Each structure stands twice: as structure tokens, then as C-alpha cells.
Amino acid sequence: MADPATIEAYYLENRTFPPPEWFKQQALVVDTWMYDQADQDYEGFWARQAADLLDWSKDWHTILEWDLPFARWFVGGQLNVSANCLDRHVEAGRGDRIAYHWEGEPGDTRAITYAELRDEVARFANVLKGLGVRKGDRVNIYMPMIPELPVAMLACARIGAPHSVVFGGFSAEALRDRINDAEATVLITADGGWRRGKAVALKANADEAVAGTPTIKHVVVVRRTEGDVTMVEGRDHWYHDLMADPAITVDCPPEPMDAEDLLYLLYTSGTTAKPKGIMHTTGGYLTQVAFTHKYVFDLHPDTDVYWCAADIGWVTGHSYIVYGPLANGATSVMYEGTPDHPDKDRWWALVEKFRVTKLYTAPTAIRTFMKWGTQYLDRHDLSSLKLLGSVGEPINPEAWVWYWEHVGGGRCPVVDTWWQTETGGIMISPLPGCTTLKPGSATFPLPGIGAEVVDDKGNRVKVGGGYLTLTRPWPSMLRGIYGDPERYRQTYWSRYEGRYFAGDGAKLDDEGFFWLLGRVDDVMNVSGHRVSTTEVESALVDHPSVAEAAVVGARDETTGQAIIAFVTLKGGETADPAHGEALRRHVTKKIGPTARPKTVVFTDDLPKTRSGKIMRRLLRDVAEGRDLGDTTTLADATVVDEIRRRAEATPTEE
Ligand code: WTA
């Protein structure tokens, strides 16, 4: 007999949630017309969205040029992203609308209107010009969640300088490598940011990174935590000093950009140790993020208060804190810190305070709140909420239903949105006014998007499990990997002919609902963050005591996956907990805290195939088969025996 947990999961998976009547009455889309229209002519559909949602200074002559795998959308068209996100709202008389209700972790707040944001962006764009930044030059950004972060991004967009934002949780070395790959000339950072009541020192990391980056000429530093920093004469400048210069005016006409000009680079982990610089361009990207933000969140910009609780350092923040919401003239909440500071009700206090109507977050956060218990929600009035979103990893039905019931009060549709850094915008998701929901399913590809599940050989699977592929180009698709077109082709377009391979497993049920099953490659998903097994392995073997290392992602109740490292030490080294901790610290230093292994297992041997490939799948089984704990684990006889026994029994290629 199945155990109760399985029975409950099965039962939940079969519950369906049609759009609530009250929601339908005010929803933008309540039937399938948009799907029908897009099915007939998907290029024409996207062209209509581009024309409806954005202002173009020059019309395109060709909607799509598709030279597989290279796409060009809205060819010949010109527009500026910052003008679309700011100026046109001000010119239309909406300058007084709040763009961001920002709250710092210590409780300081700032409400920024569209007019104020436009002016600050224009001034900072002039500052960047003064530092010698020209159209096409790359600018690196390494900042906490403060208003100057979107200001910096939009200022880059205004003058046509592609930005490369590096998440503030990344290490100095990770920052250095990303700056060097992009060959950026300017770095924008802050003295620090607040996290759980402590100042995280960003400038110190930036200094260490810049010491190894020959291209950086200027570092702009926002004062946030008032911590001690070293300013290098001639290279480092305080943001506030530069902005206060009387020569810096608000007069900075937006640079007309070609639809296919690079808007930004964002590095993401792949299956090798070297992160990939994902390239996003101007017209198609903004079209799709504006479209998805409007229709997936059923946006009513006059009345909604929208909060995407991600960090701008990841793609979710780029597309759904900055570009999508601003293009649509939305009012957003932006919060600097963690959900448990000063107490575990901080998010709910923010929802109540700003009367948030739409909340977008990740399953790992939802599971954490489940663990903390509903008493933290009960302290606050959450009745303003109308819709809830989920992104970053598969959401288990239990978490979905808990979110729906306890956060949404049983009245708010939950949109589970599947997409990736590479897709730029949401691809598979309900439209909340017309899609019947099933907890744990991202439901269907959005209008204009082609997605199919295929088997190993690339044959389409109509019902059942396989690999998720995308069957046609979409406007916000990555245009390549910076500096490496061959890797782009190889990674995404070589496995199945004519199809984009997403790296995710998926199944289709008999009603055509998509169920995303997680990564099928060597990429782990830890708290919704992508971490490469190879990258962590390289960091470990970089330590002088390590002979060999294998890393796997094991299922974890809260974080989705947890990083488990199997390490063989060089002769004479001691396998003890202190050593394990030293290795975990080393990984944190090389990559950042998101890559820190939860467990380091010391083992004399690693199971290998005959050709010498480490059998990661076997290690994952071992890691998932036992609770290895949150500390260093010495591989005891049973673990080693198990590894050996199974390794011997499975001598074939992985
Ligand atoms: C996973 C984040 C299931 C998936 C936007 C994908 C999801 C990777 C979902 C991309 C979802 C994201 N359901 N899995 N709704 N959303 N994923 O690049 O494995 O940080 O390939 O982009 O997250 O992560 P990335």
C-alpha cells in the first residue's frame, strides 16, 4: 500500500482550480482568443504585442529573421529601453505614479515616482558618459537591493552601454571572472548592503576583484552601510559626489538603439566550470517581458501594487523587478533584506504596509514559510492580495496549496511560471483569468510560444515524460553566449535537431498540462539558484589538500536541492570536520555562499565508469538514500561499501 504522503500528493495533483469568478470579472483575458490568434500567426502576434506595448522611434521592416539557431526580431526597428520604461510614462502625465516603494532592511524607506526615477537615471547616464562610457561599452554592476541598482541599469540602457549585473552574493573571484569575460571598463558597486542586520562588505570584494581586471578604469561606489572602505584615488568615486556635480544635468536624450543591440549580459552556470554570458537584446526582450508581466500577472497599473521578491542579481529581478514592470508603468515594492529580519513576519508586514496585490516568489521561500508556520501570516492583514506567482524550480503540490490557502486566503490564482535566464521571459504559465490550475503544473505554453516534450531520440511525446524543448524562436530568447557562438549552438541546439533543449525534464498529462521535473544535466537548483556541479568541483580541487571531488545535488525539503560533495584527500591529509569546514569556506570564497556544499563526505575512492567518468547518478542515490546531515560526514564503511557495491554492479557508461 502506498504511504499516506503519496496518497495525499496524488490527491492534490488531481485537484483543479478554475479561475475564481471575482477574478474573471476584472481579468484582462478570460477566454482563449489570444491563444487562437497566436496559433494562426505567431510572428504577427508578437509584432502586435511589440507595437501595442512599446514605443518605437523607428519601425521594423522584418518581424523575424530566423537562421537557426540565430534569431533577429523586429529587424530595422529602433527604440530605447529607458525611454520606454520611464520617459513615455512621464510624458503621458503619469510622472507622479510611484515606480518603487523601496524598503531597506533596517526599515528606512523611499518612494520613487516615475518622474524622479527618470531624472535620476538621466543624471547618472550623464555621469557614466563623463567617465568615458560610450555606446556598446560594457558596465559591470555589483550592488545590494537599493534604488541605485535599477538606476544604474537604466542609465546604461539609456546610453546604449550593455550592463552585466553580478549578484551581490557572488565572491570577489566570481566577480573578477565575469568582469574579465565582459571586458567592462566601469564597475558600479556600494560600500555594502544590509543582510540579517549585518553589513555585507561589497566594496572590499570589488577591490579584490578589480585587482585582477585590467579593463576597469573607474569604480562608482554608492554609500549604503557607512562602513569603512578604501577609495583608490583617480579610480574610485562616490556616487553621491558624482551626482552632485553641478555640470551633471537631467538632460540626457535616450540613445536610439537597434532592436537587436545588446541590452545586457547575465552570467549563468552551465555544465562546465566556466559560466556563460547570456546575451539579451533590446526590442524582442522588452516586448516579451512587458507582455508576460502584463498578462501573466493580470496587471492593472492604476491600482496594482506588485512585488517580485527576487534579487535583481538574477534574471527574475532583471525581467520582473526592472524591465517588465517599468515598461508597463507598474508600481512595485522593492525590499533589500531577508524575510526573517527582524522577525519571520517581515514579508507579511510589507504586504500589509504597501497593500500588495500581486506577489511573485520562489517555492523555496514558500516552503520556508510553511516550516515557520502560519502564526507569522496571522499577524498581518493580507486581504489586499489578488494573485500569487511562483518561479525558479518545480513547486510541489503541498507548497502550492499552502500558498494558495494561507497566503492567498483561498481566493487568489497561483501562477507557476517556467522560464530560464536564457529565455529572458516567462514561457510556460497560466493566464490567470482563463486557465484552470493544477497544483504543481505550470500548465501550458503562453500564446506565441512553442513547447513540446520529446523522448531520448527526439520523438515528440504527447502524454508522458521526457525532455522539454522549445520548437520555435521567441522574442526574448538569448541571442547567444558572449564571445562563444559555438558553445551556444552546442549547448542548446545540438541535442535535438531544430529544437531548443532547455535542460529540464517534463511530463505531459492526458489533458496536455506541462509538469516540469527539474534539471536533467549537471546543473543543480539550490533555493532557486542555478549552481553548476562542475564549477563546485573545480573550486574543491583548487584546494591544495584535495585529490579529487565529485558534487551532486540531492533532494532537500526546503532548498529543493542541496549540494553534497564527495571528496578524496591527498595522502597525509586528515579527514575531519574542521577540514570539511575549510573546504566549504574555500568554495564560498571561490564562487559565493550559494555554492557552499551542505555536506562534505570524505571518501577513499569515487565510483567511476571504465572510461574514468565519475558516476554522479550513483552518488546522488547514495546522498538521497541517507540523511547526511548539515555537517562534514566521514564516509563510513556502509556508505563506502554501498558506493563500491553499486559501482561494481554498474560498470557501464553513465
Ligand atoms: C528551473 C529562473 C520548474 C528550471 C527564472 C530552469 C523551474 C531553471 C521553474 C532556470 C518552474 C524555473 N517550474 N522549474 N516554474 N522556473 N525553473 O536561469 O530547471 O535561474 O531550467 O531562471 O530553473 O533557472 P534560471
XYZ file of C-alpha atoms and ligand atoms in Angstrom:
679
model
C 0.000 0.000 0.000
C 1.211 3.498 -0.757
C 2.159 5.599 2.231
C -0.126 8.487 3.245
C 2.237 11.129 1.872
C 1.996 9.600 -1.590
C -1.765 9.303 -1.390
C -2.071 12.938 -0.365
C 0.242 14.109 -3.154
C -1.743 12.092 -5.660
C -4.992 13.539 -4.408
C -3.666 17.078 -4.511
C -2.283 16.699 -8.008
C -5.732 15.905 -9.228
C -7.443 18.898 -7.729
C -8.245 21.590 -10.241
C -8.717 25.291 -9.619
C -10.689 27.195 -12.247
C -10.262 30.993 -12.216
C -12.376 32.437 -9.376
C -15.471 34.278 -10.589
C -14.441 37.566 -8.947
C -11.068 37.365 -10.676
C -12.584 36.700 -14.083
C -14.787 39.736 -13.778
C -11.796 42.049 -13.762
C -9.271 39.973 -15.721
C -7.608 41.110 -18.953
C -8.012 37.740 -20.655
C -10.873 35.390 -19.797
C -11.023 33.051 -22.769
C -8.741 31.526 -25.378
C -8.788 34.251 -28.023
C -5.148 35.115 -27.506
C -4.042 31.511 -27.952
C -6.142 31.196 -31.089
C -4.749 34.386 -32.553
C -1.143 33.393 -31.812
C -1.677 29.893 -33.218
C -2.720 31.316 -36.558
C 0.304 33.566 -36.968
C 2.790 33.702 -34.123
C 5.076 36.242 -35.777
C 2.149 38.578 -36.400
C 1.024 38.019 -32.817
C 4.372 39.141 -31.409
C 4.507 42.078 -33.801
C 1.143 43.235 -32.459
C 2.455 42.986 -28.898
C 5.607 44.923 -29.801
C 3.521 47.693 -31.353
C 0.890 47.771 -28.577
C 3.173 47.623 -25.574
C 6.199 49.688 -26.631
C 7.088 52.979 -28.287
C 9.425 52.690 -31.266
C 11.361 55.609 -32.728
C 11.671 53.703 -35.988
C 9.508 50.865 -37.299
C 10.944 47.471 -38.080
C 10.867 46.147 -41.638
C 11.033 42.421 -40.822
C 9.391 40.781 -37.817
C 11.714 37.789 -37.616
C 14.846 36.604 -39.355
C 15.445 33.015 -38.317
C 18.734 31.470 -39.297
C 18.644 28.543 -36.916
C 19.854 28.904 -34.170
C 20.302 32.654 -34.607
C 17.217 34.857 -34.366
C 16.729 38.540 -35.084
C 13.419 40.108 -34.083
C 11.911 43.385 -35.289
C 14.781 43.948 -37.663
C 15.359 47.569 -38.613
C 13.304 48.853 -35.665
C 14.720 51.310 -33.150
C 13.770 52.111 -29.571
C 15.341 52.911 -26.233
C 14.572 50.768 -23.207
C 14.920 53.530 -20.617
C 12.659 55.832 -22.666
C 10.068 53.043 -22.749
C 10.416 52.364 -19.038
C 10.447 55.998 -17.887
C 10.100 58.979 -20.226
C 6.949 57.911 -22.007
C 5.100 57.441 -18.707
C 6.195 60.889 -17.556
C 5.224 62.408 -20.911
C 1.803 60.767 -20.677
C 1.176 62.567 -17.374
C 1.935 59.634 -15.108
C 5.138 61.082 -13.653
C 3.688 61.196 -10.142
C 2.957 57.497 -10.056
C 5.224 55.536 -7.700
C 7.620 53.292 -9.581
C 9.121 51.739 -6.445
C 8.098 51.612 -2.840
C 11.558 50.725 -1.637
C 12.280 49.480 1.864
C 15.727 48.861 3.294
C 16.254 46.038 5.714
C 16.781 48.400 8.690
C 13.356 49.916 7.928
C 14.350 53.051 6.015
C 12.072 53.716 3.069
C 11.983 55.653 -0.150
C 9.060 56.119 -2.533
C 10.306 56.935 -6.026
C 7.981 58.298 -8.675
C 8.429 57.741 -12.382
C 9.452 61.396 -12.793
C 12.077 61.135 -10.049
C 13.405 57.887 -11.426
C 13.634 59.347 -14.911
C 15.650 62.294 -13.640
C 17.991 60.211 -11.520
C 18.582 57.824 -14.416
C 19.258 60.685 -16.837
C 21.735 62.274 -14.418
C 23.533 59.031 -13.787
C 23.636 58.358 -17.525
C 25.464 61.678 -17.841
C 27.827 60.627 -15.052
C 28.633 57.439 -16.961
C 29.277 59.442 -20.115
C 31.591 61.654 -18.076
C 33.524 58.536 -17.059
C 34.051 57.789 -20.711
C 31.362 55.139 -21.202
C 30.219 55.015 -24.829
C 27.518 53.093 -26.662
C 28.496 49.435 -26.750
C 30.897 49.582 -23.749
C 30.129 47.034 -21.051
C 29.473 48.192 -17.485
C 29.571 45.824 -14.515
C 27.211 46.224 -11.583
C 27.682 44.581 -8.159
C 25.150 46.012 -5.752
C 22.682 45.311 -2.973
C 18.931 45.736 -3.463
C 18.860 49.525 -3.298
C 17.226 52.008 -5.702
C 20.577 52.902 -7.241
C 20.707 49.398 -8.725
C 17.794 49.863 -11.168
C 19.033 53.425 -11.681
C 22.421 52.089 -12.793
C 20.873 49.515 -15.131
C 18.514 52.018 -16.750
C 21.283 54.603 -17.105
C 23.308 52.026 -19.029
C 20.292 51.262 -21.217
C 19.775 54.973 -21.803
C 23.209 55.426 -23.370
C 23.353 52.016 -25.021
C 26.017 50.525 -22.762
C 25.184 46.870 -22.043
C 25.248 46.073 -18.335
C 26.405 42.926 -16.649
C 24.931 42.624 -13.174
C 26.691 40.214 -10.825
C 24.622 39.055 -7.841
C 25.910 40.644 -4.610
C 26.266 37.192 -3.047
C 28.977 36.200 -5.503
C 32.611 36.187 -4.399
C 35.416 38.505 -5.499
C 36.788 35.791 -7.777
C 33.438 35.165 -9.426
C 33.062 38.906 -9.971
C 36.567 39.174 -11.404
C 35.958 36.378 -13.925
C 32.684 37.919 -15.074
C 34.223 41.372 -15.455
C 37.089 39.909 -17.449
C 34.827 37.936 -19.732
C 32.803 41.088 -20.480
C 35.887 43.354 -20.562
C 33.979 46.046 -18.708
C 35.520 49.475 -18.186
C 33.374 50.658 -15.280
C 32.186 48.867 -12.151
C 29.284 50.216 -10.101
C 29.083 48.952 -6.531
C 28.277 50.022 -2.957
C 30.171 50.083 0.299
C 27.862 47.283 1.432
C 24.298 46.113 1.868
C 22.203 45.012 4.842
C 21.535 41.353 5.419
C 20.143 39.986 8.690
C 21.246 43.105 10.482
C 24.833 42.869 9.281
C 26.576 44.951 6.652
C 27.811 42.756 3.804
C 31.044 44.288 2.514
C 30.745 44.640 -1.231
C 33.445 47.246 -1.841
C 36.122 45.044 -0.272
C 35.163 42.234 -2.674
C 35.063 44.701 -5.546
C 38.599 45.881 -4.701
C 39.870 42.328 -4.672
C 38.155 41.628 -7.991
C 39.360 44.796 -9.677
C 42.950 43.997 -8.712
C 42.687 41.214 -11.310
C 40.768 43.057 -14.023
C 42.936 45.034 -16.463
C 39.982 46.734 -18.182
C 38.299 48.527 -15.248
C 39.149 52.219 -15.215
C 36.520 53.554 -12.832
C 34.632 52.259 -9.825
C 31.494 54.094 -8.700
C 30.534 53.462 -5.068
C 27.101 54.082 -3.552
C 27.187 54.805 0.168
C 24.751 52.491 1.896
C 26.073 50.978 5.123
C 28.568 53.725 6.033
C 31.180 51.022 6.518
C 34.905 51.654 6.208
C 36.102 51.435 2.638
C 39.333 52.212 0.878
C 38.897 54.623 -2.018
C 41.596 54.487 -4.679
C 42.472 57.973 -5.872
C 41.558 58.542 -9.514
C 39.814 55.172 -9.866
C 37.090 55.205 -7.200
C 34.307 57.783 -6.960
C 31.399 58.216 -4.568
C 28.093 58.035 -6.455
C 26.696 60.936 -4.461
C 29.656 63.167 -5.227
C 29.425 62.482 -8.944
C 25.676 63.134 -8.952
C 26.088 66.394 -7.030
C 28.419 67.871 -9.635
C 26.656 70.995 -10.995
C 27.776 70.054 -14.501
C 25.583 66.927 -14.325
C 22.106 67.780 -15.616
C 18.899 65.832 -16.183
C 19.238 66.468 -19.865
C 20.268 63.191 -21.445
C 18.362 62.210 -24.574
C 17.921 58.430 -24.804
C 20.178 56.848 -27.404
C 18.154 55.283 -30.262
C 19.063 51.602 -30.225
C 18.562 48.948 -32.858
C 16.121 46.247 -31.792
C 18.992 43.767 -31.899
C 21.542 45.862 -29.973
C 22.811 44.188 -26.802
C 20.871 45.296 -23.715
C 22.667 43.174 -21.162
C 24.758 40.176 -20.289
C 23.830 37.924 -17.409
C 26.104 35.063 -16.425
C 24.607 31.727 -15.567
C 26.016 28.369 -14.592
C 26.249 25.704 -17.210
C 27.591 22.201 -17.245
C 31.218 23.300 -17.387
C 33.213 25.280 -14.847
C 33.012 28.483 -16.914
C 29.790 30.481 -16.523
C 28.053 31.569 -19.709
C 27.426 35.221 -20.542
C 23.828 35.073 -21.742
C 23.107 37.843 -24.251
C 19.794 39.689 -24.293
C 18.974 42.341 -26.857
C 16.639 45.312 -26.884
C 13.363 45.075 -28.813
C 12.350 41.438 -28.528
C 13.387 41.221 -24.896
C 11.378 44.244 -23.829
C 8.368 43.082 -25.859
C 8.201 39.707 -24.173
C 8.900 40.860 -20.624
C 6.273 43.606 -20.957
C 3.778 41.172 -22.485
C 4.289 38.448 -19.881
C 4.346 40.874 -16.970
C 1.060 42.364 -18.116
C -0.877 39.205 -18.897
C 0.577 36.596 -16.525
C 0.136 38.945 -13.555
C -3.079 40.399 -14.992
C -1.670 43.847 -14.405
C -3.866 46.852 -13.696
C -1.191 49.519 -13.406
C -3.509 52.137 -11.842
C -4.438 50.017 -8.877
C -1.943 47.190 -8.523
C 0.957 47.133 -6.106
C 3.185 44.426 -7.451
C 6.030 42.773 -5.572
C 8.561 40.420 -7.086
C 10.596 39.355 -4.081
C 13.633 38.157 -6.040
C 17.073 39.767 -6.176
C 17.839 41.891 -9.211
C 21.139 39.999 -9.488
C 19.207 37.120 -11.077
C 17.185 37.116 -14.276
C 13.877 37.165 -12.382
C 14.824 40.553 -10.996
C 16.010 41.878 -14.354
C 12.790 40.945 -16.127
C 10.196 41.238 -13.363
C 11.518 43.887 -10.964
C 13.088 46.212 -13.503
C 12.203 45.926 -17.183
C 8.730 44.327 -17.333
C 7.091 46.340 -14.530
C 8.637 49.656 -15.589
C 7.754 49.148 -19.254
C 4.162 48.654 -18.091
C 4.176 51.662 -15.773
C 3.550 49.478 -12.724
C 4.033 50.335 -9.066
C 6.395 47.850 -7.427
C 7.691 47.062 -3.978
C 11.433 46.529 -3.679
C 12.944 45.170 -0.455
C 16.600 44.985 0.465
C 16.858 42.275 3.095
C 15.889 38.806 4.242
C 12.382 37.588 5.189
C 13.350 36.843 8.798
C 14.697 40.191 9.875
C 13.899 41.492 12.418
C 11.329 38.687 12.612
C 9.861 35.982 10.424
C 6.830 38.108 9.537
C 8.761 40.773 7.635
C 7.277 39.968 4.225
C 3.746 39.933 5.545
C 4.352 43.256 7.272
C 5.431 44.621 3.879
C 2.362 43.187 2.124
C 0.144 44.851 4.711
C 2.036 48.145 4.713
C 2.067 48.644 0.948
C -1.235 46.846 0.286
C 0.490 44.478 -2.150
C -1.890 42.966 -4.706
C 0.427 40.667 -6.710
C 3.274 38.687 -5.121
C 5.878 36.733 -7.091
C 8.354 34.470 -5.305
C 10.063 31.064 -5.340
C 8.980 27.669 -3.981
C 11.971 27.580 -1.642
C 10.657 30.708 0.112
C 7.159 29.223 0.290
C 8.490 26.025 1.848
C 10.479 28.057 4.356
C 7.328 29.947 5.375
C 5.483 26.628 5.681
C 8.167 25.450 8.049
C 7.977 28.618 10.132
C 4.212 28.255 10.493
C 1.122 30.342 9.808
C 1.344 32.397 13.004
C 3.587 34.869 11.177
C 0.976 35.392 8.476
C -1.808 35.673 11.022
C -0.233 38.807 12.464
C -0.991 40.757 9.296
C -3.814 41.769 7.014
C -3.128 40.079 3.682
C -6.527 40.840 2.176
C -5.042 43.144 -0.479
C -3.540 40.143 -2.336
C -5.176 39.166 -5.613
C -2.684 36.905 -7.344
C 0.374 34.866 -6.400
C 3.260 33.773 -8.611
C 5.953 31.125 -8.349
C 9.243 30.771 -10.222
C 12.661 29.179 -10.113
C 12.064 25.488 -9.512
C 9.289 22.937 -9.578
C 6.668 23.731 -6.941
C 5.456 20.687 -5.082
C 1.651 20.446 -4.794
C 1.775 20.744 -0.996
C 3.602 24.070 -1.193
C 1.300 25.264 -3.970
C -1.834 24.518 -1.936
C -0.333 26.037 1.212
C 0.489 29.214 -0.732
C -2.991 29.330 -2.221
C -4.702 28.695 1.098
C -2.616 30.573 3.668
C -1.081 33.436 1.714
C -3.822 33.841 -0.847
C -6.694 33.198 1.551
C -8.144 30.689 -0.923
C -9.169 33.463 -3.316
C -6.022 34.217 -5.391
C -4.975 32.327 -8.528
C -1.422 30.935 -8.309
C 0.615 31.289 -11.489
C 3.502 28.819 -11.658
C 5.826 30.281 -14.288
C 8.506 28.231 -16.037
C 11.366 30.022 -17.750
C 15.152 30.465 -17.613
C 17.896 33.076 -17.820
C 18.187 32.034 -21.445
C 14.514 32.510 -22.274
C 14.571 36.047 -20.860
C 10.865 35.985 -20.054
C 8.122 33.619 -18.898
C 7.384 30.781 -21.356
C 5.051 28.285 -19.698
C 2.449 29.656 -17.324
C -1.266 30.007 -16.801
C -3.140 33.119 -17.873
C -4.921 33.567 -14.565
C -8.295 34.697 -15.924
C -8.773 31.734 -18.215
C -6.538 28.804 -17.243
C -7.733 26.100 -14.880
C -4.876 25.387 -12.486
C -3.468 22.138 -11.188
C -1.148 22.454 -8.177
C 2.392 21.676 -9.300
C 1.803 22.202 -13.016
C 2.951 25.293 -14.906
C 0.004 24.408 -17.193
C 0.556 25.496 -20.842
C 2.948 27.405 -23.105
C 1.895 31.049 -23.344
C 0.370 32.366 -26.580
C 3.096 32.663 -29.201
C 5.354 30.078 -27.512
C 6.014 26.611 -28.902
C 6.969 23.939 -26.351
C 6.991 20.162 -26.680
C 8.205 17.182 -24.712
C 10.420 14.713 -26.563
C 11.975 11.344 -25.733
C 15.670 10.446 -25.849
C 15.628 10.205 -29.614
C 13.817 13.468 -30.118
C 10.408 11.986 -30.899
C 7.517 14.002 -29.643
C 5.810 12.643 -26.529
C 2.129 13.530 -26.405
C 1.400 12.021 -22.989
C 4.161 11.018 -20.592
C 7.661 12.023 -19.550
C 10.700 13.263 -21.448
C 12.710 16.402 -22.106
C 11.350 19.896 -22.519
C 12.137 21.525 -25.856
C 11.097 24.797 -27.476
C 10.035 24.471 -31.058
C 10.319 27.967 -32.450
C 12.106 31.253 -31.738
C 10.588 33.686 -29.227
C 11.261 37.413 -28.909
C 13.187 37.409 -25.612
C 15.323 34.369 -26.423
C 19.022 34.608 -25.730
C 20.905 35.749 -28.795
C 23.939 33.720 -27.844
C 26.711 33.221 -25.322
C 29.004 36.214 -25.183
C 32.110 35.539 -27.213
C 31.258 31.902 -27.898
C 28.697 31.256 -30.666
C 29.764 27.644 -30.985
C 29.047 26.930 -27.335
C 25.607 28.464 -27.844
C 24.856 26.106 -30.712
C 26.326 23.148 -28.902
C 24.576 23.704 -25.563
C 21.071 24.455 -26.712
C 20.601 23.433 -30.330
C 22.627 20.303 -30.972
C 20.812 17.666 -28.962
C 17.576 17.683 -30.959
C 17.507 18.929 -34.497
C 15.711 22.236 -34.860
C 14.713 22.327 -31.203
C 15.983 24.330 -28.239
C 16.945 21.946 -25.440
C 16.101 23.551 -22.098
C 17.925 21.080 -19.832
C 14.703 20.286 -17.953
C 12.733 17.101 -17.656
C 8.980 17.427 -18.168
C 5.882 15.328 -18.444
C 2.603 15.932 -20.176
C -0.602 14.608 -18.653
C -3.567 13.413 -20.668
C -5.065 16.894 -20.692
C -1.889 18.423 -22.103
C -0.742 20.093 -18.867
C 3.027 20.537 -18.543
C 4.674 19.304 -15.342
C 8.282 20.453 -15.004
C 10.517 17.952 -13.289
C 13.823 19.776 -12.733
C 17.214 19.747 -14.443
C 18.429 16.739 -16.339
C 22.015 17.979 -16.762
C 24.817 18.707 -14.312
C 23.195 21.888 -13.094
C 21.814 21.942 -9.554
C 18.968 24.145 -8.389
C 19.553 25.280 -4.812
C 16.914 27.624 -3.416
C 16.038 28.560 -6.988
C 19.653 29.417 -7.838
C 21.478 27.617 -10.564
C 24.771 26.098 -9.475
C 26.995 24.008 -11.696
C 28.324 20.746 -10.253
C 31.474 21.166 -12.336
C 32.072 24.662 -11.033
C 31.886 23.485 -7.421
C 34.125 20.517 -8.226
C 36.712 22.828 -9.786
C 36.616 25.036 -6.701
C 37.189 21.995 -4.474
C 40.098 20.532 -6.431
C 41.605 24.000 -6.463
C 42.224 23.486 -2.720
C 45.760 22.141 -2.154
C 44.595 19.228 0.028
C 42.064 17.796 -2.419
C 42.927 14.996 -4.822
C 39.517 14.561 -6.373
C 35.960 15.732 -5.881
C 32.506 14.885 -7.144
C 29.483 17.026 -6.445
C 25.819 16.152 -6.658
C 22.526 17.865 -5.913
C 20.452 15.794 -3.508
C 16.767 16.389 -2.856
C 16.201 18.761 0.042
C 12.909 19.560 1.716
C 13.461 23.308 1.874
C 16.007 24.321 -0.734
C 14.840 21.918 -3.451
C 18.318 20.524 -3.846
C 21.306 20.597 -1.506
C 24.938 20.427 -2.574
C 26.699 17.258 -1.442
C 30.423 16.971 -2.130
C 32.305 13.679 -2.153
C 35.975 14.441 -1.639
C 39.127 12.337 -1.783
C 42.039 13.972 0.031
C 45.680 13.781 -0.902
C 47.832 11.368 1.131
C 48.661 12.579 4.632
C 45.678 14.934 4.884
C 43.254 14.461 7.753
C 39.597 13.854 7.025
C 37.958 15.602 9.938
C 35.100 18.090 10.393
C 37.476 21.066 10.556
C 38.854 20.108 7.178
C 35.345 19.786 5.773
C 34.530 23.259 7.033
C 37.741 24.616 5.468
C 36.672 23.181 2.116
C 33.200 24.655 2.398
C 34.755 28.034 3.148
C 37.045 27.645 0.165
C 34.075 27.084 -2.170
C 32.325 30.124 -0.697
C 35.403 32.183 -1.396
C 35.788 30.889 -4.943
C 32.143 31.161 -6.015
C 29.920 32.531 -3.252
C 27.639 31.329 -0.450
C 25.042 29.917 -2.857
C 27.594 27.292 -3.933
C 28.665 26.259 -0.416
C 28.243 22.488 -0.017
C 25.800 21.473 2.665
C 27.762 18.298 3.274
C 31.313 17.232 2.542
C 31.711 13.457 2.511
C 35.307 12.241 2.696
C 35.791 9.040 0.824
C 38.816 6.996 -0.221
C 37.502 6.425 -3.700
C 34.978 7.761 -6.119
C 32.895 5.395 -8.222
C 33.886 5.632 -11.870
C 32.933 4.143 -15.173
C 35.539 2.217 -17.127
C 36.363 5.312 -19.080
C 37.016 7.170 -15.859
C 33.835 9.233 -15.686
C 32.584 9.818 -12.176
C 29.218 8.185 -11.680
C 27.328 11.107 -10.282
C 23.973 9.449 -10.516
C 25.168 6.762 -8.159
C 26.483 9.342 -5.732
C 23.152 11.134 -5.859
C 21.409 7.899 -4.941
C 23.790 7.493 -2.049
C 23.255 11.085 -0.942
C 19.488 10.850 -1.203
C 19.327 7.451 0.405
C 20.555 8.726 3.751
C 20.399 11.850 5.752
C 23.974 13.040 5.585
C 23.316 15.936 7.923
C 24.326 19.513 7.753
C 27.965 18.919 8.544
C 31.010 17.135 7.367
C 30.420 13.440 7.121
C 33.171 10.932 7.164
C 32.278 8.273 4.699
C 31.766 5.335 6.977
C 32.041 1.769 5.888
C 28.399 1.481 4.905
C 28.480 4.499 2.609
C 31.706 3.378 1.022
C 30.516 -0.184 0.695
C 27.332 0.996 -0.865
C 29.210 3.188 -3.311
C 31.567 0.339 -4.162
C 28.936 -2.343 -4.401
C 26.770 -0.317 -6.729
C 29.726 0.936 -8.704
C 30.820 -2.622 -9.358
C 27.341 -3.667 -10.287
C 27.041 -0.858 -12.817
C 30.167 -0.829 -14.938
C 28.518 0.836 -17.921
C 28.709 4.449 -19.039
C 26.526 6.847 -17.078
C 14.043 25.910 -13.123
C 14.983 31.396 -13.344
C 10.012 24.210 -12.612
C 14.302 25.089 -14.366
C 13.775 32.104 -13.989
C 15.034 26.064 -15.263
C 11.554 25.879 -12.945
C 15.862 26.836 -14.280
C 10.528 26.846 -12.945
C 16.206 28.223 -14.755
C 9.178 26.393 -12.729
C 12.431 27.833 -13.277
N 8.984 25.076 -12.575
N 11.284 24.569 -12.782
N 8.160 27.232 -12.666
N 11.114 28.058 -13.152
N 12.714 26.529 -13.133
O 18.091 30.514 -15.240
O 15.121 23.992 -14.033
O 17.893 30.931 -12.752
O 15.826 25.422 -16.243
O 15.957 31.216 -14.312
O 15.050 26.907 -13.094
O 16.864 28.954 -13.748
P 17.296 30.443 -14.002
